Amino acid sequence: NVKSEMIQNILSSVFPTSNRNIPKKIDTKATIVYTIEKDDVIIKGVIFRSRKNIPVTGTLYLPKDFATRNKMPAMIMIPAHHTSRNCNDIYCFAKNLTDQGCIAIAIDTLGSGERGIAARWNHKNHQRNLIGSQLNLAGEEITGWAITDIISTVDYLFERKDVDHDKIGVIGGVAGGGDIAALSGALDERITVTIPFNFSNNTPITGWYDITRSFPLSHYYGMTSWIISALVAPRKLIDAQEFAWTETRVKEYEHFKTIFGYYDAVYNLDF
């Protein structure tokens, strides 16, 4: 069907060397490297292996009384591409989630935070572009590696005994985080709610200045950010916008309602 064809187009674009297959799951070998208690939140540094068998650095946020709770919902937080995982806005969101009895985890994408390669450039796009160019020489796409990191984070959450496997979400911040959050939500059906910021335009993806936000063959396949977000249906989608809810955004949201309506699942769509 059309949805399966779209998924295959994404896979061929971001995983060019794996015959349209997402890398297979491996043991994440997760290790907690520090624990801090602050503002009634338990904060833990975690390092785990991605499906590409490289380390992913993350910050885990737990309610203070997590040890006495049953299985909890979990939210994966992907920061904007100009910030690291430990920025203030991520912490504030994590605090709100833990106050509601949820687990939250933020990860550094390649080229950001503790996964950077040059201190001089801090968390800016230069590092990501450099890593992406090196991966291109090997026939790989950094966007696929970023998606793999998020899918591997789901693997880690599935290994935890305190996570409700039916309530795992991903939210992607502005300036790039929403792009890979939407792609991951479209490809991994274990993600039950997807919240991508600024990722519902119905024009072909052009690549921007950040290589992780490029989408090879997007014009060839006629792939747009709106289509990718729509592939989340019938699972939950929250259409998040950073600036204004313009007339164009309203029309695109109405189109989302049409897609979710095909599944009788409009109740799974919000903004």
XYZ file of N, CA and C in Angstrom:
813
model
N 0.835 -1.195 0.000
C 0.000 0.000 0.000
C 0.873 1.250 0.000
N 0.222 2.407 -0.065
C 0.958 3.666 -0.180
C 1.832 3.905 1.040
N 1.310 3.635 2.240
C 2.089 3.871 3.450
C 3.346 3.012 3.463
N 3.228 1.756 3.121
C 4.395 0.867 3.091
C 5.429 1.352 2.077
N 4.939 1.849 0.938
C 5.855 2.361 -0.081
C 6.605 3.582 0.432
N 5.898 4.471 1.138
C 6.549 5.654 1.699
C 7.607 5.267 2.724
N 7.278 4.306 3.572
C 8.243 3.835 4.575
C 9.485 3.277 3.891
N 9.288 2.497 2.836
C 10.420 1.939 2.113
C 11.271 3.034 1.472
N 10.632 4.094 1.008
C 11.381 5.213 0.435
C 12.262 5.876 1.489
N 11.719 6.041 2.691
C 12.517 6.621 3.777
C 13.699 5.720 4.101
N 13.433 4.432 4.225
C 14.494 3.488 4.577
C 15.609 3.474 3.538
N 15.246 3.529 2.269
C 16.270 3.511 1.218
C 17.083 4.802 1.231
N 16.484 5.886 1.707
C 17.178 7.161 1.744
C 18.155 7.247 2.904
N 17.714 6.861 4.112
C 18.546 7.081 5.298
C 19.382 5.867 5.686
N 19.071 4.699 5.110
C 19.877 3.499 5.361
C 20.326 2.898 4.025
N 21.161 3.632 3.282
C 21.498 3.214 1.904
C 22.340 1.956 1.815
N 23.022 1.569 2.893
C 23.922 0.417 2.807
C 23.354 -0.839 3.469
N 22.117 -0.766 3.980
C 21.565 -1.916 4.715
C 20.335 -2.516 4.049
N 20.214 -2.287 2.728
C 19.120 -2.893 1.971
C 17.760 -2.549 2.571
N 17.592 -1.272 2.909
C 16.323 -0.750 3.441
C 15.939 -1.369 4.786
N 16.918 -1.759 5.557
C 16.638 -2.357 6.861
C 17.202 -1.499 7.980
N 16.400 -1.326 9.044
C 16.896 -0.683 10.250
C 17.886 -1.636 10.913
N 19.019 -1.144 11.416
C 19.978 -2.040 12.078
C 19.306 -2.890 13.153
N 19.795 -4.096 13.335
C 19.201 -5.028 14.289
C 19.537 -4.639 15.722
N 18.632 -4.983 16.624
C 18.809 -4.692 18.038
C 19.997 -5.460 18.603
N 20.737 -4.795 19.495
C 21.819 -5.442 20.229
C 21.619 -5.144 21.718
N 22.382 -5.802 22.555
C 22.363 -5.510 23.982
C 22.899 -4.094 24.192
N 22.109 -3.223 24.819
C 22.543 -1.833 24.975
C 23.673 -1.675 25.988
N 23.869 -2.667 26.843
C 24.935 -2.607 27.857
C 24.922 -1.267 28.601
N 23.743 -0.869 29.030
C 23.576 0.436 29.667
C 24.321 0.512 30.997
N 24.940 1.642 31.239
C 25.682 1.890 32.469
C 25.295 3.252 33.037
N 24.942 3.290 34.320
C 24.678 4.548 35.006
C 26.009 5.088 35.530
N 26.332 6.336 35.166
C 27.645 6.886 35.504
C 27.587 7.952 36.597
N 26.426 8.477 36.902
C 26.286 9.377 38.047
C 24.814 9.479 38.425
N 24.546 9.888 39.656
C 23.186 10.107 40.151
C 23.160 11.390 40.964
N 22.191 12.247 40.667
C 22.014 13.518 41.366
C 20.545 13.637 41.748
N 20.279 14.185 42.932
C 18.909 14.512 43.306
C 18.759 16.020 43.367
N 17.754 16.545 42.645
C 17.547 17.992 42.569
C 16.075 18.275 42.308
N 15.494 19.186 43.029
C 14.101 19.606 42.799
C 13.136 18.421 42.807
N 13.368 17.469 43.695
C 12.526 16.264 43.777
C 12.589 15.412 42.505
N 13.697 15.516 41.798
C 13.927 14.703 40.602
C 15.225 13.919 40.797
N 15.195 12.650 40.449
C 16.412 11.841 40.430
C 16.985 11.926 39.016
N 18.200 12.426 38.909
C 18.848 12.623 37.606
C 20.015 11.658 37.498
N 20.025 10.870 36.442
C 21.078 9.876 36.256
C 21.723 10.041 34.880
N 23.035 10.025 34.859
C 23.745 9.967 33.593
C 23.826 8.528 33.130
N 23.519 8.286 31.862
C 23.521 6.921 31.334
C 24.272 6.889 30.011
N 25.005 5.816 29.802
C 25.660 5.552 28.520
C 25.215 4.171 28.065
N 24.737 4.076 26.831
C 24.341 2.772 26.301
C 24.784 2.650 24.846
N 24.770 1.428 24.346
C 25.211 1.172 22.975
C 24.041 1.281 22.012
N 24.261 1.957 20.904
C 23.233 2.027 19.870
C 23.294 0.771 19.009
N 22.331 0.627 18.132
C 22.331 -0.509 17.200
C 23.494 -0.448 16.218
N 24.157 0.706 16.152
C 25.384 0.839 15.368
C 26.611 0.477 16.215
N 26.360 0.063 17.460
C 27.398 -0.353 18.406
C 28.353 0.791 18.740
N 27.809 1.993 18.866
C 28.584 3.138 19.344
C 27.885 3.700 20.584
N 28.637 4.360 21.487
C 28.027 4.846 22.721
C 27.093 6.036 22.488
N 25.976 6.017 23.199
C 25.026 7.133 23.218
C 24.999 7.674 24.643
N 25.185 8.985 24.782
C 25.148 9.605 26.104
C 23.754 10.163 26.370
N 23.240 9.894 27.563
C 21.895 10.351 27.883
C 21.781 10.808 29.324
N 20.725 11.558 29.595
C 20.374 11.953 30.952
C 18.983 11.439 31.242
N 18.873 10.656 32.293
C 17.623 10.020 32.685
C 17.027 10.793 33.857
N 15.738 11.090 33.762
C 15.041 11.818 34.823
C 13.934 10.933 35.386
N 13.941 10.766 36.718
C 12.977 9.886 37.376
C 12.274 10.626 38.512
N 11.001 10.308 38.758
C 10.351 10.871 39.947
C 11.111 10.450 41.201
N 11.089 11.307 42.218
C 11.835 11.023 43.434
C 11.432 9.685 44.043
N 10.142 9.338 43.920
C 9.639 8.089 44.506
C 9.511 6.974 43.476
N 10.359 7.014 42.433
C 10.216 6.056 41.323
C 10.295 4.607 41.778
N 11.069 4.347 42.834
C 11.258 2.959 43.274
C 9.969 2.344 43.813
N 9.015 3.182 44.213
C 7.753 2.671 44.765
C 6.639 2.645 43.734
N 6.913 3.132 42.533
C 5.880 3.224 41.502
C 5.832 1.960 40.640
N 4.696 1.763 39.982
C 4.577 0.705 38.989
C 5.181 1.194 37.670
N 4.935 0.491 36.612
C 5.495 0.878 35.317
C 4.998 2.269 34.922
N 5.917 3.083 34.444
C 5.618 4.483 34.156
C 5.742 4.786 32.673
N 4.976 5.779 32.175
C 5.193 6.261 30.803
C 6.592 6.858 30.679
N 7.110 6.888 29.472
C 8.451 7.434 29.245
C 8.452 8.337 28.023
N 9.237 9.406 28.103
C 9.363 10.345 26.996
C 10.834 10.503 26.622
N 11.132 10.311 25.334
C 12.474 10.552 24.799
C 12.518 11.991 24.302
N 13.507 12.750 24.759
C 13.607 14.167 24.410
C 14.831 14.399 23.525
N 14.589 14.939 22.333
C 15.662 15.238 21.389
C 15.825 16.746 21.319
N 16.958 17.288 21.782
C 17.118 18.749 21.806
C 17.267 19.331 20.410
N 17.087 20.649 20.345
C 17.375 21.356 19.099
C 18.837 21.131 18.723
N 19.141 21.263 17.458
C 20.489 20.941 17.003
C 21.533 21.985 17.374
N 21.132 23.067 18.044
C 22.130 24.029 18.516
C 22.310 23.937 20.029
N 21.762 22.917 20.663
C 21.917 22.758 22.104
C 22.246 21.301 22.434
N 22.779 21.103 23.638
C 23.053 19.746 24.094
C 21.867 19.228 24.895
N 21.959 18.012 25.331
C 20.835 17.382 26.031
C 20.592 17.982 27.412
N 21.600 18.626 27.996
C 21.474 19.145 29.359
C 21.133 20.636 29.401
N 20.517 21.138 28.349
C 20.139 22.549 28.331
C 18.945 22.785 29.263
N 18.712 24.046 29.598
C 17.692 24.381 30.589
C 16.279 24.008 30.166
N 15.943 24.208 28.875
C 14.565 23.921 28.460
C 14.266 22.425 28.532
N 15.264 21.599 28.224
C 15.072 20.154 28.350
C 14.847 19.779 29.818
N 15.640 20.380 30.717
C 15.472 20.076 32.142
C 14.087 20.489 32.640
N 13.630 21.672 32.235
C 12.303 22.133 32.675
C 11.199 21.187 32.205
N 11.309 20.733 30.970
C 10.310 19.800 30.452
C 10.379 18.472 31.200
N 11.604 17.992 31.446
C 11.777 16.739 32.185
C 11.199 16.849 33.587
N 11.410 17.991 34.247
C 10.863 18.220 35.586
C 9.343 18.136 35.571
N 8.719 18.752 34.575
C 7.259 18.693 34.454
C 6.777 17.257 34.266
N 7.507 16.489 33.467
C 7.120 15.099 33.228
C 7.241 14.253 34.491
N 8.358 14.403 35.206
C 8.542 13.585 36.409
C 7.530 13.967 37.483
N 7.132 15.241 37.524
C 6.098 15.664 38.477
C 4.780 14.944 38.218
N 4.583 14.524 36.956
C 3.358 13.809 36.583
C 3.530 12.287 36.635
N 4.669 11.844 37.164
C 4.881 10.414 37.320
C 5.439 9.715 36.097
N 6.150 10.465 35.266
C 6.732 9.896 34.046
C 8.257 9.806 34.159
N 8.830 8.961 33.336
C 10.273 8.904 33.135
C 10.601 9.726 31.895
N 11.702 10.452 31.928
C 12.148 11.192 30.752
C 13.617 10.899 30.513
N 13.999 10.887 29.250
C 15.405 10.689 28.906
C 15.753 11.586 27.727
N 16.850 12.324 27.864
C 17.365 13.158 26.789
C 18.686 12.576 26.313
N 18.910 12.584 25.007
C 20.164 12.062 24.467
C 20.865 13.138 23.638
N 22.189 13.020 23.575
C 22.970 13.854 22.665
C 22.955 13.216 21.286
N 22.683 14.017 20.272
C 22.832 13.520 18.909
C 24.305 13.601 18.514
N 24.677 12.909 17.457
C 26.062 12.932 16.997
C 26.514 14.365 16.715
N 27.666 14.744 17.279
C 28.200 16.079 17.068
C 27.745 17.090 18.096
N 27.011 16.638 19.116
C 26.497 17.563 20.125
C 26.849 17.076 21.519
N 27.046 18.023 22.441
C 27.291 17.670 23.834
C 28.492 16.760 23.996
N 28.303 15.669 24.749
C 29.405 14.741 24.997
C 29.740 13.885 23.785
N 28.998 14.038 22.714
C 29.301 13.304 21.481
C 29.886 14.248 20.432
N 30.373 15.393 20.898
C 31.035 16.318 20.008
C 32.442 15.856 19.686
N 33.048 16.484 18.696
C 34.388 16.083 18.282
C 35.369 17.246 18.292
N 34.887 18.462 18.596
C 35.781 19.614 18.613
C 35.218 20.643 19.578
N 35.902 20.849 20.693
C 35.397 21.773 21.716
C 35.240 23.191 21.181
N 36.044 23.558 20.229
C 36.006 24.916 19.687
C 34.627 25.276 19.148
N 33.936 24.308 18.580
C 32.654 24.577 17.930
C 31.449 24.327 18.839
N 31.714 23.942 20.070
C 30.641 23.717 21.032
C 29.591 22.775 20.444
N 28.309 23.167 20.429
C 27.240 22.275 19.969
C 26.719 22.663 18.589
N 27.425 23.507 17.886
C 26.889 24.025 16.634
C 26.908 22.968 15.538
N 26.372 23.359 14.366
C 26.163 22.402 13.295
C 27.448 21.958 12.609
N 28.551 22.703 12.819
C 29.787 22.376 12.116
C 30.234 20.935 12.414
N 30.145 20.545 13.690
C 30.589 19.200 14.064
C 29.723 18.136 13.391
N 28.423 18.391 13.395
C 27.500 17.428 12.799
C 27.741 17.310 11.292
N 27.979 18.444 10.669
C 28.241 18.425 9.232
C 29.539 17.689 8.912
N 30.550 17.860 9.782
C 31.818 17.167 9.567
C 31.626 15.655 9.698
N 30.938 15.226 10.752
C 30.670 13.793 10.929
C 29.840 13.268 9.767
N 28.836 14.038 9.362
C 27.982 13.607 8.252
C 28.758 13.448 6.956
N 29.689 14.364 6.696
C 30.496 14.265 5.482
C 31.377 13.023 5.514
N 31.930 12.715 6.685
C 32.749 11.510 6.816
C 31.907 10.258 6.598
N 30.690 10.252 7.126
C 29.807 9.101 6.918
C 29.419 8.965 5.442
N 29.220 10.104 4.768
C 28.906 10.057 3.340
C 30.003 9.377 2.543
N 31.266 9.600 2.933
C 32.380 8.953 2.247
C 32.307 7.437 2.380
N 31.690 6.976 3.473
C 31.531 5.536 3.695
C 30.194 5.020 3.169
N 29.459 5.888 2.460
C 28.176 5.477 1.903
C 27.038 5.498 2.894
N 27.236 6.162 4.030
C 26.211 6.203 5.077
C 25.578 7.590 5.144
N 24.420 7.664 5.822
C 23.735 8.934 6.045
C 23.622 9.195 7.539
N 24.066 10.379 7.976
C 24.012 10.692 9.396
C 22.574 10.732 9.909
N 21.621 11.062 9.050
C 20.222 11.053 9.474
C 19.813 9.655 9.915
N 20.253 8.643 9.191
C 19.960 7.261 9.581
C 20.604 6.902 10.906
N 21.810 7.405 11.142
C 22.483 7.138 12.415
C 21.745 7.821 13.564
N 21.230 9.039 13.321
C 20.474 9.749 14.347
C 19.169 9.015 14.665
N 18.496 8.537 13.629
C 17.273 7.745 13.842
C 17.603 6.483 14.629
N 18.715 5.847 14.285
C 19.136 4.636 14.996
C 19.357 4.914 16.479
N 19.922 6.092 16.799
C 20.116 6.463 18.204
C 18.784 6.506 18.949
N 17.770 7.089 18.312
C 16.460 7.199 18.968
C 15.814 5.827 19.113
N 15.875 5.018 18.070
C 15.321 3.664 18.143
C 16.050 2.847 19.206
N 17.362 3.066 19.324
C 18.147 2.373 20.351
C 17.773 2.857 21.748
N 17.351 4.108 21.859
C 16.868 4.615 23.142
C 15.577 3.898 23.530
N 14.733 3.621 22.547
C 13.536 2.811 22.816
C 13.952 1.420 23.296
N 14.977 0.840 22.661
C 15.495 -0.467 23.106
C 15.883 -0.400 24.584
N 16.597 0.667 24.961
C 17.026 0.814 26.352
C 15.823 0.912 27.286
N 14.830 1.683 26.896
C 13.633 1.812 27.734
C 12.905 0.479 27.860
N 12.904 -0.306 26.801
C 12.271 -1.628 26.856
C 13.021 -2.558 27.807
N 14.308 -2.324 27.989
C 15.080 -3.152 28.914
C 14.809 -2.800 30.380
N 14.315 -1.591 30.609
C 14.026 -1.170 31.977
C 12.698 -1.780 32.453
N 12.681 -2.252 33.683
C 11.488 -2.895 34.223
C 10.450 -1.899 34.721
N 10.836 -0.612 34.802
C 9.897 0.380 35.328
C 9.211 1.200 34.244
N 9.351 0.793 32.973
C 8.765 1.538 31.860
C 7.544 0.799 31.314
N 6.463 1.535 31.096
C 5.279 1.007 30.439
C 5.540 0.995 28.934
N 5.696 -0.179 28.356
C 6.059 -0.299 26.944
C 4.980 0.225 26.005
N 3.780 0.376 26.492
C 2.689 0.884 25.665
C 2.551 2.402 25.742
N 3.457 3.052 26.472
C 3.373 4.500 26.639
C 4.765 5.118 26.527
N 5.329 5.050 25.320
C 6.646 5.632 25.061
C 6.493 6.701 23.978
N 6.931 7.907 24.296
C 6.824 9.000 23.350
C 8.173 9.564 22.969
N 8.175 10.364 21.913
C 9.384 11.084 21.515
C 8.984 12.505 21.163
N 9.746 13.471 21.675
C 9.537 14.873 21.328
C 10.835 15.424 20.782
N 10.740 16.147 19.670
C 11.924 16.723 19.048
C 11.845 18.231 19.040
N 12.889 18.885 19.546
C 12.899 20.334 19.641
C 13.007 21.008 18.282
N 12.902 22.319 18.309
C 13.003 23.118 17.090
C 14.413 23.009 16.518
N 14.574 23.487 15.304
C 15.893 23.519 14.664
C 16.522 22.141 14.553
N 15.741 21.175 14.123
C 16.293 19.869 13.779
C 15.864 18.699 14.614
N 15.583 18.920 15.916
C 15.172 17.801 16.748
C 13.858 17.188 16.292
N 12.945 18.043 15.809
C 11.652 17.548 15.346
C 11.758 16.677 14.116
N 12.753 16.970 13.259
C 12.916 16.202 12.025
C 13.160 14.721 12.316
N 14.174 14.457 13.161
C 14.524 13.060 13.414
C 13.533 12.399 14.380
N 12.842 13.213 15.187
C 11.793 12.653 16.039
C 10.654 12.124 15.169
N 10.252 12.899 14.165
C 9.174 12.470 13.270
C 9.573 11.234 12.474
N 10.797 11.229 11.954
C 11.272 10.072 11.191
C 11.282 8.814 12.057
N 11.728 8.949 13.306
C 11.767 7.798 14.213
C 10.355 7.327 14.548
N 9.446 8.287 14.777
C 8.068 7.923 15.059
C 7.412 7.204 13.897
N 7.769 7.598 12.677
C 7.210 6.946 11.496
C 7.731 5.517 11.330
N 8.996 5.286 11.732
C 9.642 3.997 11.472
C 9.517 2.987 12.613
N 9.344 3.457 13.845
C 9.324 2.549 14.993
C 7.936 2.574 15.637
N 7.172 1.525 15.431
C 5.799 1.492 15.929
C 5.724 1.277 17.432
N 6.853 1.050 18.084
C 6.853 0.988 19.550
C 6.668 2.386 20.143
N 6.944 3.417 19.362
C 6.733 4.797 19.807
C 5.247 5.099 19.666
N 4.585 5.363 20.784
C 3.129 5.493 20.768
C 2.648 6.930 20.625
N 3.518 7.903 20.894
C 3.156 9.304 20.654
C 4.385 10.042 20.139
N 4.191 10.814 19.069
C 5.286 11.554 18.433
C 4.950 13.037 18.450
N 5.915 13.858 18.896
C 5.702 15.308 18.996
C 6.855 16.013 18.289
N 6.769 16.195 16.978
C 7.842 16.897 16.266
C 7.543 18.392 16.159
N 8.502 19.230 16.522
C 8.339 20.671 16.345
C 8.706 21.069 14.925
N 7.893 21.956 14.359
C 8.179 22.584 13.062
C 8.435 21.555 11.965
N 7.595 20.547 11.883
C 7.827 19.510 10.875
C 6.501 19.072 10.252
N 5.844 20.041 9.598
C 4.582 19.702 8.938
C 4.396 20.460 7.629
N 5.499 20.954 7.060
C 5.402 21.637 5.775
C 5.131 20.640 4.659
N 4.374 21.079 3.685
C 4.050 20.171 2.577
C 4.826 20.549 1.321
N 6.106 20.882 1.505
C 7.007 21.136 0.392
C 8.216 20.213 0.546
N 8.859 19.819 -0.544
C 9.993 18.889 -0.454
C 11.092 19.407 0.474
N 11.688 18.507 1.215
C 12.754 18.852 2.150
C 14.007 19.212 1.359
N 14.595 20.360 1.679
C 15.689 20.865 0.849
C 17.069 20.690 1.458
N 17.164 20.315 2.734
C 18.465 20.056 3.316
C 18.942 21.083 4.305
N 18.477 22.341 4.215
C 18.898 23.369 5.149
C 20.426 23.491 5.152
N 20.969 23.951 6.261
C 22.419 24.084 6.401
C 22.972 22.992 7.298
N 22.110 22.129 7.786
C 22.477 21.084 8.745
C 22.301 19.736 8.057
N 23.381 18.988 7.924
C 23.335 17.768 7.125
C 22.365 16.740 7.689
N 22.130 16.764 9.014
C 21.193 15.814 9.599
C 19.765 16.129 9.183
N 19.519 17.335 8.747
C 18.182 17.730 8.334
C 17.974 17.535 6.834
N 18.984 17.037 6.159
C 18.823 16.753 4.737
C 18.082 15.432 4.574
N 17.515 15.249 3.429
C 16.785 14.003 3.166
C 17.075 13.605 1.727
N 18.093 12.776 1.517
C 18.460 12.402 0.148
C 17.273 11.837 -0.618
N 17.146 12.255 -1.847
C 16.091 11.778 -2.750
C 14.696 12.259 -2.361
N 14.604 13.289 -1.512
C 13.277 13.760 -1.119
C 12.492 14.293 -2.314
N 13.168 14.978 -3.224
C 12.479 15.471 -4.411
C 12.091 14.307 -5.324
N 12.960 13.340 -5.443
C 12.675 12.171 -6.291
C 11.438 11.429 -5.803
N 11.354 11.246 -4.471
C 10.216 10.521 -3.902
C 9.016 11.417 -3.625
N 9.176 12.743 -3.784
C 8.097 13.652 -3.441
C 7.806 13.644 -1.951
N 8.847 13.454 -1.137
C 8.685 13.318 0.307
C 8.739 14.686 0.976
N 7.777 14.957 1.831
C 7.733 16.212 2.571
C 7.684 15.919 4.069
N 7.949 16.958 4.876
C 7.872 16.759 6.325
C 6.446 16.418 6.745
N 5.459 16.987 6.068
C 4.062 16.656 6.386
C 3.790 15.169 6.159
N 4.265 14.634 5.044
C 4.047 13.210 4.746
C 4.695 12.338 5.818
N 5.925 12.678 6.197
C 6.621 11.872 7.207
C 5.856 11.891 8.520
N 5.400 13.059 8.950
C 4.629 13.136 10.197
C 3.318 12.373 10.078
N 2.688 12.428 8.913
C 1.413 11.727 8.713
C 1.576 10.214 8.789
N 2.785 9.715 8.500
C 3.019 8.269 8.554
C 2.927 7.721 9.974
N 2.925 8.598 10.970
C 2.756 8.169 12.360
C 1.362 7.591 12.573
N 0.376 8.070 11.821
C -1.010 7.601 11.976
C -1.089 6.076 11.818
N -1.952 5.433 12.613
C -2.963 5.975 13.520
C -2.479 6.181 14.956
N -1.159 6.002 15.208
C -0.653 6.273 16.556
C -0.726 7.780 16.845
N -0.506 8.171 18.074
C -0.714 9.552 18.506
C 0.324 10.494 17.902
N -0.158 11.639 17.418
C 0.693 12.694 16.862
C 0.239 14.033 17.434
N 1.182 14.814 17.948
C 0.922 16.195 18.365
C 1.705 17.097 17.430
N 0.997 17.906 16.659
C 1.613 18.809 15.686
C 2.052 20.072 16.415
N 3.344 20.206 16.694
C 3.865 21.310 17.498
C 4.530 22.357 16.605
N 4.264 23.614 16.888
C 4.830 24.708 16.115
C 5.528 25.696 17.050
N 6.656 26.220 16.608
C 7.448 27.130 17.431
C 6.948 28.564 17.366
N 6.576 29.032 16.196
C 6.321 30.455 16.024
C 4.830 30.797 16.042
N 4.136 30.561 14.951
C 2.742 30.992 14.866
C 1.893 29.904 14.222
N 0.639 29.889 14.633
C -0.324 28.945 14.037
C -0.970 29.660 12.849
N -0.246 29.665 11.729
C -0.657 30.428 10.560
C -1.773 29.711 9.801
N -2.297 30.390 8.795
C -3.351 29.791 7.952
C -2.838 28.524 7.274
N -1.560 28.548 6.859
C -0.969 27.361 6.229
C -0.923 26.193 7.213
N -0.518 26.484 8.468
C -0.468 25.427 9.488
C -1.861 24.855 9.746
N -2.862 25.714 9.752
C -4.240 25.250 9.975
C -4.671 24.303 8.856
N -4.354 24.642 7.599
C -4.714 23.787 6.472
C -3.990 22.445 6.565
N -2.715 22.481 6.938
C -1.958 21.233 7.047
C -2.507 20.372 8.173
N -2.935 21.003 9.254
C -3.537 20.242 10.357
C -4.847 19.599 9.913
N -5.625 20.308 9.104
C -6.872 19.727 8.581
C -6.558 18.507 7.714
N -5.467 18.563 6.980
C -5.064 17.404 6.171
C -4.658 16.229 7.067
N -4.003 16.531 8.200
C -3.703 15.478 9.175
C -5.000 14.814 9.640
N -6.017 15.617 9.899
C -7.297 15.082 10.365
C -7.892 14.133 9.333
N -7.698 14.450 8.063
C -8.200 13.557 6.999
C -7.507 12.196 7.067
N -6.176 12.218 7.212
C -5.422 10.963 7.281
C -5.839 10.158 8.506
N -5.895 10.784 9.658
C -6.275 10.063 10.873
C -7.720 9.588 10.791
N -8.537 10.331 10.042
C -9.918 9.913 9.855
C -10.045 8.602 9.110
N -9.097 8.329 8.194
C -9.117 7.043 7.478
C -9.026 5.876 8.453
N -8.370 6.093 9.576
C -8.194 5.041 10.579
C -9.229 5.142 11.709
N -10.167 6.088 11.579
C -11.103 6.379 12.679
C -10.324 6.695 13.953
N -9.275 7.499 13.812
C -8.371 7.763 14.945
C -8.081 9.252 15.097
N -9.044 10.108 14.726
C -8.819 11.538 14.873
C -8.538 11.919 16.325
N -9.050 11.105 17.253
C -8.809 11.365 18.685
C -7.335 11.202 19.040
N -6.528 10.620 18.166
C -5.092 10.475 18.424
C -4.270 11.635 17.871
N -4.962 12.668 17.370
C -4.286 13.830 16.778
C -4.578 15.056 17.632
N -3.526 15.861 17.874
C -3.714 17.088 18.640
C -2.636 18.091 18.225
N -2.727 19.298 18.790
C -1.735 20.328 18.487
C -1.467 21.161 19.726
